[in-house]
Coordinates of C-alpha atoms in Angstrom, one line a residue:
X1 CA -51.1 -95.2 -37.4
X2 CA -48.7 -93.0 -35.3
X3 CA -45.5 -91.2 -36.3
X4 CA -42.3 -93.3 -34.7
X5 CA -41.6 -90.8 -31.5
X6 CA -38.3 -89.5 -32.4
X7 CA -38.5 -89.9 -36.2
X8 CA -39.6 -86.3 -36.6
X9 CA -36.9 -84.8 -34.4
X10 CA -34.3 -87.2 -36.3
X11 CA -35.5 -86.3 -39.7
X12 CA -35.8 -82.4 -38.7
X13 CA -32.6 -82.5 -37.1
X14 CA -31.1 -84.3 -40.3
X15 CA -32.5 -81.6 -43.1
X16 CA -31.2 -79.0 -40.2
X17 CA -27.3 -80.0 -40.4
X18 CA -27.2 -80.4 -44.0
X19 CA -28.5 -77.0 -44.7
X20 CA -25.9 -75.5 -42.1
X21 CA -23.0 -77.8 -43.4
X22 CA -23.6 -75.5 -47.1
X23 CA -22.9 -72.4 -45.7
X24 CA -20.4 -72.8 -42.9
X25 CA -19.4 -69.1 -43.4
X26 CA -16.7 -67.4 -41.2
X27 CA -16.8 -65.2 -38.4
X28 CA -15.3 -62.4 -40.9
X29 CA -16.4 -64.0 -44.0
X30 CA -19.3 -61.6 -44.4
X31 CA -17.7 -58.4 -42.7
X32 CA -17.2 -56.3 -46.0
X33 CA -16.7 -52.9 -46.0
X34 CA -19.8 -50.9 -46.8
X35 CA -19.6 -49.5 -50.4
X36 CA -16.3 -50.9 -50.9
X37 CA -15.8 -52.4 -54.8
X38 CA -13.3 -53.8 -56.8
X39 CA -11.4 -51.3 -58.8
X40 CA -12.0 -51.3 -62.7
X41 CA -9.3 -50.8 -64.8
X42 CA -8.5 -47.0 -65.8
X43 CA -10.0 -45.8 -62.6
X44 CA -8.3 -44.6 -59.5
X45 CA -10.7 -44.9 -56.6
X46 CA -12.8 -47.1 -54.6
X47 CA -16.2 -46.0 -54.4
X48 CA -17.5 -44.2 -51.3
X49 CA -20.2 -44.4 -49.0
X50 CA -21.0 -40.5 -48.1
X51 CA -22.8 -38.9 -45.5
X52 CA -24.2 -36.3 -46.5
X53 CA -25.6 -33.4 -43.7
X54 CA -27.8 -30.9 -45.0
X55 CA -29.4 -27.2 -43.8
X56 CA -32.4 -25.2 -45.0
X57 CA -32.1 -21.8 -44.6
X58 CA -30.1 -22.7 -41.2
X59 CA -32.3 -25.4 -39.9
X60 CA -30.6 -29.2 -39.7
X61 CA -32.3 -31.5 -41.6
X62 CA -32.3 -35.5 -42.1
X63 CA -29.1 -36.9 -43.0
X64 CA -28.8 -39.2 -46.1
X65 CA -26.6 -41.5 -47.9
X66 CA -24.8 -41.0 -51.5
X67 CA -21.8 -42.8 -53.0
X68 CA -18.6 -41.3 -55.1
X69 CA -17.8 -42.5 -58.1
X70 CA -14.5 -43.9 -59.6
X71 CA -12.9 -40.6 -60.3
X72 CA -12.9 -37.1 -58.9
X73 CA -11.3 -36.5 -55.4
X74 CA -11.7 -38.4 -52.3
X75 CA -13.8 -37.0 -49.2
X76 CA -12.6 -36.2 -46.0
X77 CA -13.1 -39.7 -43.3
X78 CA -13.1 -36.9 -40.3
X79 CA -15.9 -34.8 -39.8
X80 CA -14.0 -31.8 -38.6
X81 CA -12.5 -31.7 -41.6
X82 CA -15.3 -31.9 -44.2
X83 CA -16.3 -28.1 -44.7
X84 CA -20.2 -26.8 -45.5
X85 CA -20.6 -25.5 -49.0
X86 CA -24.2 -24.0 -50.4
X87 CA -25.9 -26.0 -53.3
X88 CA -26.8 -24.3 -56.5
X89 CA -29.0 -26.5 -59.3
X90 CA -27.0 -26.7 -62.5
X91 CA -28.2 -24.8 -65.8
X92 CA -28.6 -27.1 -67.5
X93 CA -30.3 -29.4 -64.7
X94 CA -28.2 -32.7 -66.9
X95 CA -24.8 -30.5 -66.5
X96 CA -24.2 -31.7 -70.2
X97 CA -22.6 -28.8 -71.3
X98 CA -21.1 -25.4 -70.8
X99 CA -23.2 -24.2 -67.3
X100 CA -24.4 -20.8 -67.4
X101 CA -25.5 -21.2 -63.3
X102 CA -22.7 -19.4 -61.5
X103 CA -21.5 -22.4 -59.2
X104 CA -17.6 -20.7 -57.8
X105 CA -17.5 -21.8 -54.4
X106 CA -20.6 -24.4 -54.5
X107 CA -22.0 -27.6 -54.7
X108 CA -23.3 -28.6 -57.9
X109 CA -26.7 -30.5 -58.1
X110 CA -27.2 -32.1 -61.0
X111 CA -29.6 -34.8 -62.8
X112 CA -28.9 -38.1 -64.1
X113 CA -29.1 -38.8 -67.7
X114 CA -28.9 -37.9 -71.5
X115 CA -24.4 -38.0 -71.0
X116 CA -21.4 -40.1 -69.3
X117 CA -21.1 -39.2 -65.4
X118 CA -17.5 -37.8 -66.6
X119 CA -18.9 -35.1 -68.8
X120 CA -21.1 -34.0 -65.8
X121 CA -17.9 -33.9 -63.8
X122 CA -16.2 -32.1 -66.1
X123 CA -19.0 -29.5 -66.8
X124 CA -19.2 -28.6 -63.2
X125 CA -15.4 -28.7 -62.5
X126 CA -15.0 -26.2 -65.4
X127 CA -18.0 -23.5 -63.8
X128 CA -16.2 -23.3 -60.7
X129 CA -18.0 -26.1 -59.0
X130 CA -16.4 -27.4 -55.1
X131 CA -18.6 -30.5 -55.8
X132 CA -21.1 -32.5 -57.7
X133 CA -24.0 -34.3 -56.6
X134 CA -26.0 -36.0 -59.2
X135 CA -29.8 -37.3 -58.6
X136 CA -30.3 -40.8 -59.5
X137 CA -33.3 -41.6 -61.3
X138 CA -34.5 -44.2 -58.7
X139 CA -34.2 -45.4 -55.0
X140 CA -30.7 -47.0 -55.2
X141 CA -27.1 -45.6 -55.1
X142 CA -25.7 -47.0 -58.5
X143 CA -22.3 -47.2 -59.8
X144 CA -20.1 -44.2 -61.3
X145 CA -17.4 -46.4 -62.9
X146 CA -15.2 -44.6 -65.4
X147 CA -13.7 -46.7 -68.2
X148 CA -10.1 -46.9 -69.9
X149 CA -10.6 -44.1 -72.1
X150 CA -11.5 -41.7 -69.0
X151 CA -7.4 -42.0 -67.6
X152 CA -6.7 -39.0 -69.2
X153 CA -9.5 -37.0 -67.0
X154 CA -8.0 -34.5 -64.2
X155 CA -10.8 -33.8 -62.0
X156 CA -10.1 -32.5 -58.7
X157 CA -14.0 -32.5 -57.3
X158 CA -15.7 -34.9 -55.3
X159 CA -18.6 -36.6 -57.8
X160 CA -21.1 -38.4 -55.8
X161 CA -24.3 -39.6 -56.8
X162 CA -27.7 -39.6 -54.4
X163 CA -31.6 -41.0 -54.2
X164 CA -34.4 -40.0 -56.1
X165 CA -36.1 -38.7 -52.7
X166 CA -33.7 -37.4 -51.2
X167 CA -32.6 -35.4 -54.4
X168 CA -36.1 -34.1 -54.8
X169 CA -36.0 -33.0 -51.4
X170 CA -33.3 -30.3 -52.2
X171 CA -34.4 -29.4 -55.4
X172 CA -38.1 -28.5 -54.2
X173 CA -36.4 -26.7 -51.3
X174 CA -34.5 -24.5 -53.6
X175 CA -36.8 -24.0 -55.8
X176 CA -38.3 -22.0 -53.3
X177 CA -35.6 -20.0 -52.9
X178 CA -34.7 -21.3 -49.4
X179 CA -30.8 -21.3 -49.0
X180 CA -29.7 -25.2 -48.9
X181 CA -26.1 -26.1 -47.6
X182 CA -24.4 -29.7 -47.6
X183 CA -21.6 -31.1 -45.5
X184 CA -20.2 -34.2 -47.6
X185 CA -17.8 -36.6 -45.3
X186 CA -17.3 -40.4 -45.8
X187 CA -16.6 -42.4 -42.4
X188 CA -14.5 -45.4 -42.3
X189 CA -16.1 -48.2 -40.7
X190 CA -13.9 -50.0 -37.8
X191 CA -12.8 -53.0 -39.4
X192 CA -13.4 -55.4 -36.3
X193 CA -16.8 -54.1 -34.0
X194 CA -16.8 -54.4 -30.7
X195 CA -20.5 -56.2 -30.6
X196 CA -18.6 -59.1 -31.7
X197 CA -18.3 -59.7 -27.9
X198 CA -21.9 -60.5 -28.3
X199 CA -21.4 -62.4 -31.5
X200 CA -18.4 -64.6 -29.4
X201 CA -20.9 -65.0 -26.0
X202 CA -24.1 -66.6 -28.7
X203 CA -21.6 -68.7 -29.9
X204 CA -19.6 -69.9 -27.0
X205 CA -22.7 -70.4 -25.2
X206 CA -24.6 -72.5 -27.5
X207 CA -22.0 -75.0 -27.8
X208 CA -21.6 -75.1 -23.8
X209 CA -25.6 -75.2 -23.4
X210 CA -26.1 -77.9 -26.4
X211 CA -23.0 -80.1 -24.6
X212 CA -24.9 -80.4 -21.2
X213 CA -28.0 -80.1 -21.8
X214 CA -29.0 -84.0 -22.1
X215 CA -27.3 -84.0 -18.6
X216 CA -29.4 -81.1 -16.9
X217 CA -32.3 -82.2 -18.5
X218 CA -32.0 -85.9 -18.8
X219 CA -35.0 -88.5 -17.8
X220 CA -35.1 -89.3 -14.1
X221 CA -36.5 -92.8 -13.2
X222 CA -39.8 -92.4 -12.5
X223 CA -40.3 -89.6 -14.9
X224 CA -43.4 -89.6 -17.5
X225 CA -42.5 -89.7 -21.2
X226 CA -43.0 -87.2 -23.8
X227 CA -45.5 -87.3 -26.4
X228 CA -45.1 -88.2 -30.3
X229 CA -44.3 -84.5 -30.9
X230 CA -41.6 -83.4 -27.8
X231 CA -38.8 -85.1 -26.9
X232 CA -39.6 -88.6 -25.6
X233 CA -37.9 -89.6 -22.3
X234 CA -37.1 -93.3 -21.5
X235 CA -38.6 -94.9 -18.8
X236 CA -36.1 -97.1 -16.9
X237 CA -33.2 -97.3 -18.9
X238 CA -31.4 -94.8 -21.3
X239 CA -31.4 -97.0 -24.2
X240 CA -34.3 -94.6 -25.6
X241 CA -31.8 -91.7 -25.5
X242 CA -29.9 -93.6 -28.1
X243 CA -32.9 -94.3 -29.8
X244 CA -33.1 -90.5 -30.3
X245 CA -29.2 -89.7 -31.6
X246 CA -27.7 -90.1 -35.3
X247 CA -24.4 -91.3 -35.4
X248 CA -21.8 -89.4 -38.1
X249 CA -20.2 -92.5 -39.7
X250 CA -16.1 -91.3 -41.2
X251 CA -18.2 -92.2 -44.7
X252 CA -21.0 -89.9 -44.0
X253 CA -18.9 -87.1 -43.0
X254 CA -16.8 -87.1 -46.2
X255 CA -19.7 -87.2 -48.2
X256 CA -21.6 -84.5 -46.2
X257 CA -18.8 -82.1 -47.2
X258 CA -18.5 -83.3 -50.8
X259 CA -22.0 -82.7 -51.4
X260 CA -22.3 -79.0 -49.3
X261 CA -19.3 -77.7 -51.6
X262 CA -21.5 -79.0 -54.7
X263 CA -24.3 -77.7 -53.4
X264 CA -22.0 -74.4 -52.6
X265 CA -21.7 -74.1 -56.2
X266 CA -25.0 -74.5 -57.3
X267 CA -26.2 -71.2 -54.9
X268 CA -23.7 -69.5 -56.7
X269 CA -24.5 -69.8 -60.4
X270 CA -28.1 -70.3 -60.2
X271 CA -28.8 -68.2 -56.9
X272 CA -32.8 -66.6 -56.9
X273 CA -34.7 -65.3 -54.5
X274 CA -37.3 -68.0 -54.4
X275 CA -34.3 -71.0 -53.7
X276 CA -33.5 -68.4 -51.0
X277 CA -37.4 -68.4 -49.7
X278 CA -37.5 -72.0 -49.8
X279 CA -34.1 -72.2 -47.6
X280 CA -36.0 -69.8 -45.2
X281 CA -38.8 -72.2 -45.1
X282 CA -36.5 -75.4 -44.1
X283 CA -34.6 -72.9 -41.6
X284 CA -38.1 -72.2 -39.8
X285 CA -38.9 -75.7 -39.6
X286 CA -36.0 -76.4 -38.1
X287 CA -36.4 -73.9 -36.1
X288 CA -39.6 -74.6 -34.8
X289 CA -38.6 -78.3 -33.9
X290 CA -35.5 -76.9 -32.0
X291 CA -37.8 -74.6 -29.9
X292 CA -40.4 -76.8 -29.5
X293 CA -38.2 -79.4 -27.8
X294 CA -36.6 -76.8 -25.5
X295 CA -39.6 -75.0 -24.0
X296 CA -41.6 -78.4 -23.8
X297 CA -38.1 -79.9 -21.9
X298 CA -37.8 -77.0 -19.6
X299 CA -41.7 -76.9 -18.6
X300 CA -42.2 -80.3 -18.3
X301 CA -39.0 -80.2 -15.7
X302 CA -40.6 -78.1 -13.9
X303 CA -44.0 -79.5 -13.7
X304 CA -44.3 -83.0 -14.4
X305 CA -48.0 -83.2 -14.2
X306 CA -48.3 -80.8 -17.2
X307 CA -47.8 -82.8 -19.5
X308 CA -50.1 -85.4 -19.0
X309 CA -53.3 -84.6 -20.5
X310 CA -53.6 -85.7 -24.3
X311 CA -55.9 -85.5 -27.0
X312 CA -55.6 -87.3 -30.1
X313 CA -54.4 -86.0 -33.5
X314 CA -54.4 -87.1 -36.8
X315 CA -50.6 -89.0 -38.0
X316 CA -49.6 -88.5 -34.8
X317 CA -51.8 -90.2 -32.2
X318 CA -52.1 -89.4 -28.8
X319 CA -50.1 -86.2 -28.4
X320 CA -50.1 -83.8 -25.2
X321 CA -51.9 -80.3 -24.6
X322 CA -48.8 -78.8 -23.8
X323 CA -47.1 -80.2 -27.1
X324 CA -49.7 -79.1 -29.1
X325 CA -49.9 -76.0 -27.2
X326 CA -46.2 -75.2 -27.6
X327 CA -46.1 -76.2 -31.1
X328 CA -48.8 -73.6 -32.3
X329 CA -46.7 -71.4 -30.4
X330 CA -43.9 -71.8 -32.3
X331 CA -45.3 -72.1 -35.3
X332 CA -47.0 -68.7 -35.2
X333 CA -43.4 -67.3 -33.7
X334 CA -42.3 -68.6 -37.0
X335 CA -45.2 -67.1 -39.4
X336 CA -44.5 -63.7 -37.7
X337 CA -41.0 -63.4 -38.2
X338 CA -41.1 -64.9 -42.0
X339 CA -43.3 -62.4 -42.9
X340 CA -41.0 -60.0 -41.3
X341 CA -37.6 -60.7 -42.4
X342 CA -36.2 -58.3 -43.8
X343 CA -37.2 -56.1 -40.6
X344 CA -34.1 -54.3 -39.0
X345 CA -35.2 -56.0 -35.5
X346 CA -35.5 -59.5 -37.5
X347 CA -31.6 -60.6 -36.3
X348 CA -33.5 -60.9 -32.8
X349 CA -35.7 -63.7 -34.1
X350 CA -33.2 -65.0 -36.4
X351 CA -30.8 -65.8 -33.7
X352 CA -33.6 -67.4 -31.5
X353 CA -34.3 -69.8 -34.1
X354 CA -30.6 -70.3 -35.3
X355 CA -29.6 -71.2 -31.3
X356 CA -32.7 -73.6 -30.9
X357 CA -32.0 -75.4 -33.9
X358 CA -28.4 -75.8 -33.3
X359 CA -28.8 -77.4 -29.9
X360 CA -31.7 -79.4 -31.0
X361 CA -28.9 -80.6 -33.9
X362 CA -26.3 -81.0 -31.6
X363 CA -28.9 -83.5 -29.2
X364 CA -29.8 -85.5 -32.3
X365 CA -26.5 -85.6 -34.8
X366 CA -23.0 -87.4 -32.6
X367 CA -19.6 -87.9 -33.1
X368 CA -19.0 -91.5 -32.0
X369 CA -15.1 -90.8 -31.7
X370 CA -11.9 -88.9 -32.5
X371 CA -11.5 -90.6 -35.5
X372 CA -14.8 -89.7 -36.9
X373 CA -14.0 -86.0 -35.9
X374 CA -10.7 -86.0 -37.3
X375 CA -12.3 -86.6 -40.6
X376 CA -15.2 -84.3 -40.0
X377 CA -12.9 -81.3 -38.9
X378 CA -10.5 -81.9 -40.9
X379 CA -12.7 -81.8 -44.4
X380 CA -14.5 -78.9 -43.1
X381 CA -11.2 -76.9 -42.2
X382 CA -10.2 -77.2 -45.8
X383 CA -13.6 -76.7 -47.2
X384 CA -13.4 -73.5 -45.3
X385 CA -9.6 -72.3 -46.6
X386 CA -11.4 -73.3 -49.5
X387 CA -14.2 -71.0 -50.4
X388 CA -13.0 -68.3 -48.8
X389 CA -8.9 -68.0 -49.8
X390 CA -9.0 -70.6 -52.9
X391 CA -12.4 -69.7 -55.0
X392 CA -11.7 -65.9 -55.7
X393 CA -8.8 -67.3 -58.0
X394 CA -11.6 -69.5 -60.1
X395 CA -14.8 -67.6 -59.7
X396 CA -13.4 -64.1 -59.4
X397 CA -14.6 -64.1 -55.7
X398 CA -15.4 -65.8 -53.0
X399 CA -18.2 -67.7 -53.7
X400 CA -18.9 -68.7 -50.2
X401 CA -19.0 -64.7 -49.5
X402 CA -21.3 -64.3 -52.5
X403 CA -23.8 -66.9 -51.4
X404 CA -24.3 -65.7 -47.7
X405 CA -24.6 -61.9 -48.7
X406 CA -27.8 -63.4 -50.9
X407 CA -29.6 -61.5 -53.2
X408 CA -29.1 -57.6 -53.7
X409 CA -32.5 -57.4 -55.9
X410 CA -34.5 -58.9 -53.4
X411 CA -32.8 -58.4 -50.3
X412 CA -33.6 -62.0 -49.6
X413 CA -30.2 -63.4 -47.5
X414 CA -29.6 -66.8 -46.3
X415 CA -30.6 -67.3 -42.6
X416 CA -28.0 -69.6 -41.5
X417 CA -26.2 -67.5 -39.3
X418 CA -26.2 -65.4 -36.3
X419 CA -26.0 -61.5 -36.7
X420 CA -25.7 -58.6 -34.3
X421 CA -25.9 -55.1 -35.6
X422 CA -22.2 -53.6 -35.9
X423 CA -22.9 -50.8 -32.8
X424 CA -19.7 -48.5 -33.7
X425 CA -20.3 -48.9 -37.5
X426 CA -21.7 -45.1 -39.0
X427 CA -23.1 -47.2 -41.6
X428 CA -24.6 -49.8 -40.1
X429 CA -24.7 -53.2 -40.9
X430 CA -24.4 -56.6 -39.1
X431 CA -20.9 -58.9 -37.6
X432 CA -22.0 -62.4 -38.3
X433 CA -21.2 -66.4 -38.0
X434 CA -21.6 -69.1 -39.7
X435 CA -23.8 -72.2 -38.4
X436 CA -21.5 -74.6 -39.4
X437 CA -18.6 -72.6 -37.1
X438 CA -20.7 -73.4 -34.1
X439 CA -21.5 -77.1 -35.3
X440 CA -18.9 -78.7 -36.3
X441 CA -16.4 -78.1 -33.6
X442 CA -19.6 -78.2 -31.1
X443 CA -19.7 -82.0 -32.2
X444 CA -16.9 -83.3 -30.7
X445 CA -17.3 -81.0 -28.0
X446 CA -20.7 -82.6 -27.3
X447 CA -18.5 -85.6 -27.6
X448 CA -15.6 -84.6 -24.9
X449 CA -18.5 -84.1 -22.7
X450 CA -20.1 -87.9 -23.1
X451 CA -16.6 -88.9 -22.8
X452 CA -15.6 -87.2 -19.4
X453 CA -19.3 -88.3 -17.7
X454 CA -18.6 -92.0 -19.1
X455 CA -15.5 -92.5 -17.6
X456 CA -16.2 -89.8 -14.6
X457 CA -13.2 -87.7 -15.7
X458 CA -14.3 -85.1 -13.5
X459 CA -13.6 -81.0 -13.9
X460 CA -9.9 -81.6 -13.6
X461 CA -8.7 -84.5 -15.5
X462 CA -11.7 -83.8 -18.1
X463 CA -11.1 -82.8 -21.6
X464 CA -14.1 -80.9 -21.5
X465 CA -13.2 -77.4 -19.8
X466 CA -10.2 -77.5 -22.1
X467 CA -12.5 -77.6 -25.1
X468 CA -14.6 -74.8 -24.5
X469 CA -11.4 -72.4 -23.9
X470 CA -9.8 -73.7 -27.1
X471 CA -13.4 -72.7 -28.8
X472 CA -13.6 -69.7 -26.9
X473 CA -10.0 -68.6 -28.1
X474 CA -10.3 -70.1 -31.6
X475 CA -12.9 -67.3 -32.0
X476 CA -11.0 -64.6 -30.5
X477 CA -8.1 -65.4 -33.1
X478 CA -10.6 -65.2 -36.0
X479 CA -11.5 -61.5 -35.1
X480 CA -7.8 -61.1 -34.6
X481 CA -7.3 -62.3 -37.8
X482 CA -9.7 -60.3 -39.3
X483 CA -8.4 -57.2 -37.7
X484 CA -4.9 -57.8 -38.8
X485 CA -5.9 -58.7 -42.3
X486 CA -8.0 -55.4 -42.7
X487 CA -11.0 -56.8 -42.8
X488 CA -10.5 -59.2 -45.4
X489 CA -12.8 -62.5 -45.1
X490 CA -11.0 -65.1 -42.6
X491 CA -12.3 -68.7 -42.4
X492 CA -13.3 -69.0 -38.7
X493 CA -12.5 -72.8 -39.0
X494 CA -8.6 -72.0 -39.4
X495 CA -8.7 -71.1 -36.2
X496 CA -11.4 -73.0 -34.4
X497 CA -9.9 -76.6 -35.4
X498 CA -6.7 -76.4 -34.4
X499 CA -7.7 -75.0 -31.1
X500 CA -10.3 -77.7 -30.1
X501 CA -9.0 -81.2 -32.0
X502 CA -5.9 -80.0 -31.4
X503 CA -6.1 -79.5 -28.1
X504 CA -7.9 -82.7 -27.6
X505 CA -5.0 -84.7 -29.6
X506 CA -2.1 -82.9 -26.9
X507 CA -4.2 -83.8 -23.9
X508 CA -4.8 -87.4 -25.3
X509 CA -1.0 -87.7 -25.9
X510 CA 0.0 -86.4 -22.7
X511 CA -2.5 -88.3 -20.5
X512 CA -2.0 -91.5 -22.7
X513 CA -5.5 -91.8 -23.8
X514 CA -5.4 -91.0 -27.6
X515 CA -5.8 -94.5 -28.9
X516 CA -9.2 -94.8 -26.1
X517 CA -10.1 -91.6 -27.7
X518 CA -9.4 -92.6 -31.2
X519 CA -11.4 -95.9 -31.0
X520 CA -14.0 -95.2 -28.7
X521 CA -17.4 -96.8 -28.8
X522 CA -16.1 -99.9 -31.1
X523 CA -16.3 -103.3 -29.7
X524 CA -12.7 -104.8 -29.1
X525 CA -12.5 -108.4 -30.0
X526 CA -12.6 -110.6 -26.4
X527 CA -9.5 -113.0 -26.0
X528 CA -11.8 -115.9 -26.5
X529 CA -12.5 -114.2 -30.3
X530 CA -8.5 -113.7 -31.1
X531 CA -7.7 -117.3 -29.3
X532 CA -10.9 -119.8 -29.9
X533 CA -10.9 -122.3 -27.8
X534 CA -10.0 -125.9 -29.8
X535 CA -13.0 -128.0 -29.9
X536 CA -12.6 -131.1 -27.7

């Protein structure tokens, strides 16, 4: 018994746009500023990331990371202006109370534990201290929050708080009587990156390559078909191409977006790391199918005779070399960058996969006309404003936010999006996009293009090359956005709807074609249906 030839690629393609359609997180949905925090009543400042330069007896050593806490002074953002003060270890090493270490003109080094983070401050303001920096007890920057009680506090220091390592580091060094000097400075990260240019080229050009690639790559007449497990090519007719494409019924997309803001929810309260492993999983199988169908396309376009030679497999039947071939391929691709995640490189292979899949979707799932788009877009524009503007007013923030950013025990993230490291960010980090920003307007752009080769609309009166500008610009409008709002989180579909159904709805006005548009695909009744004939 064999597996129907496109029922994997269907079913695949199927799990694939309903995991997308749950996170369809904005361009600047997850472009938070590093270290940034809500403020807590009583307190006065945002917590800080800090750079932190340090010298031993003159020579530069590794820079590190520490965080300010909620009171205390604010660091310099400019470099030039942050100034290179000696550190002295506290006596007491808890700075819990009166120090007898002369600290005038220094930076305070202190341990965490056994008192409040404001009686440390205060200690070391008192002695003289320029600064404090407090050892954490483990590998993480925690919190300094002060409470209500602390308003009354006057401390004019910085109070920052470091890592385990990198506090022992200092302490070993001056316990050895070297001289140690710091050089504290927090630097602002831009609020919109310029490798969003790449972020805007991945997207753009997925939704162009997904539109025409079943006409660059579609069956030629006398071509061979694919096996169970690649894309199978009709033989004489294109009826099989159908065969292989899931129509979105104006039913099925209401539902879909019902059941993704449920399912929103859900990640939200009852978010773990293993419901993020077994997302993963889904994502690499989807993943593998995408892949698989566009290197066996692209080599079996090239060399038809490749793919001729077939062994048979359990389930599946008679499947090709090259299939089989491809598919452990891409299944070890798969393995190997699972295992490596949470890699700094992994955004490489995480794109790969999140570009196959979405073209492989974008083959398989169809718009059938405006109407069904209209209702598509339309739910997913709000679903969008939603989550991001809406849900901070119920759940305190934006759950949509909350569930891409994952889990911060684990460091386990959802993969549904493309990243690209933030290149002018001092702290690192990565831009990203939603799945669902690229698939849901790339539907009915896949289905502009049908529409112009059907009715050989041609470059100039085609809808088509109108589309992919609106896309294009729709994406450039969400970084403006998110440059003129600060860098607050701005739903990428607010944009990206209005300037691809929109602009599909003006051209169709103008040109006269919005009802053809609007009904396209459904059988009109002939005359001989509205006026039967009379039976003699």
């Amino acid at each position: 018994m064999s597996v129907p030839p496109f029922s994997c690629r269907i079913l695949s393609a199927a799990v694939a746009l309903y995991l997308v359609g749950l996170l369809c997180v904005g361009a600047g949905d997850v472009a938070p500023k590093d270290g940034a925090a809500p403020k807590i009543p009583g307190c006065t400042n945002e917590y800080q990331m800090v750079k932190v330069k340090n010298w031993v007896d003159g020579e530069n050593g590794e820079a590190f990371n520490g965080m300010t806490a909620q009171f205390g002074a604010i660091l310099p953002s400019d470099l030039d202006k942050a100034v290179k003060l000696p550190v002295v270890l506290t006596t007491p090493l808890n700075s819990c109370t009166n120090l007898t270490s002369k600290l005038s003109g220094s930076i305070a080094l202190s341990v965490r534990g056994e008192c409040a983070f404001t009686a440390k401050a205060v200690a070391a303001q008192s002695g003289g201290a320029a600064a404090l920096v407090i050892i954490n007890d483990k590998e993480e920057l925690d919190e300094m929050a002060c409470t209500e009680q602390d308003t009354s506090l006057n401390l004019s220091i910085p109070v920052l708080i470091i890592t385990t390592s990198s506090g022992d580091a200092l302490k070993k060094s001056i316990s050895q009587n070297k001289k140690v000097e710091l050089l504290l400075y927090s630097p602002k990260s831009p609020v919109v990156d310029y490798a969003v240019a790449f972020l805007w080229l991945m997207s753009v050009g997925t939704v162009f390559i997904a539109s025409v690639w079943s006409h660059c790559t579609g069956p030629k007449k006398n071509d061979e078909q694919y096996d169970e497990l690649s894309p199978k090519k009709p033989s004489n007719d294109e009826d099989g191409a159908e065969d292989e494409t899931l129509d979105i019924s104006a039913t099925g997309a209401i539902i879909f977006v019902i059941s993704a803001s449920t399912f929103l929810v859900l990640l939200f309260f009852f978010m773990s790391s293993w419901f993020i492993v077994i997302l993963t999983i889904f994502f690499c199988i989807g993943g593998i199918q995408g892949m698989h169908n566009i290197i066996t396309t692209l080599i079996t376009m090239r060399c038809n005779t490749c793919g001729q030679k077939k062994v048979k497999v359990p389930m599946f039947g008679n499947v090709t070399i090259l299939s089989l071939m491809v598919l452990l391929f891409c299944s070890v691709v798969a393995v190997i960058w699972f295992l490596n995640r949470k890699a700094s490189y992994a955004w490489v292979g995480q794109n790969i996969f999140g570009i196959c899949l979405m073209i492989n979707v974008l083959q398989v799932a169809r718009l059938p006309n405006i109407r069904v788009a209209t209702i598509l877009l339309c739910c997913a524009f709000v679903y969008d404003i939603f989550w991001v503007f809406v849900s901070p007013l119920i759940f305190k923030q934006s759950v949509m936010i909350a569930v891409a950013r994952g889990s911060k025990d684990t460091g386990e993230s959802i993969p549904m999006l493309l990243r690209f490291p933030r290149l002018s960010d001092p702290w690192g980090g990565f831009n990203m996009i939603g799945f669902g920003d690229i698939l849901f307007p790339g539907l009915l752009i896949c289905f502009i293009f049908r529409y112009d080769k059907e009715n050989h609309k041609g470059t100039v009166r085609g809808y088509f090359p109108w589309l992919m500008f609106g896309y294009g610009l729709g994406l450039f409008l969400t970084y403006l956005g998110l440059w003129v709002m600060n860098g607050h989180g701005q739903p990428a579909l607010l944009y990206l709807v209005p300037c691809t159904l929109g602009i599909t709805v003006i051209l169709g006005l103008v040109r006269g074609e919005v009802k053809d548009l609007w009904n396209y695909g459904t059988p009109h009744p002939s005359p001989s249906d509205v006026n039967p004939t009379p039976p003699a």
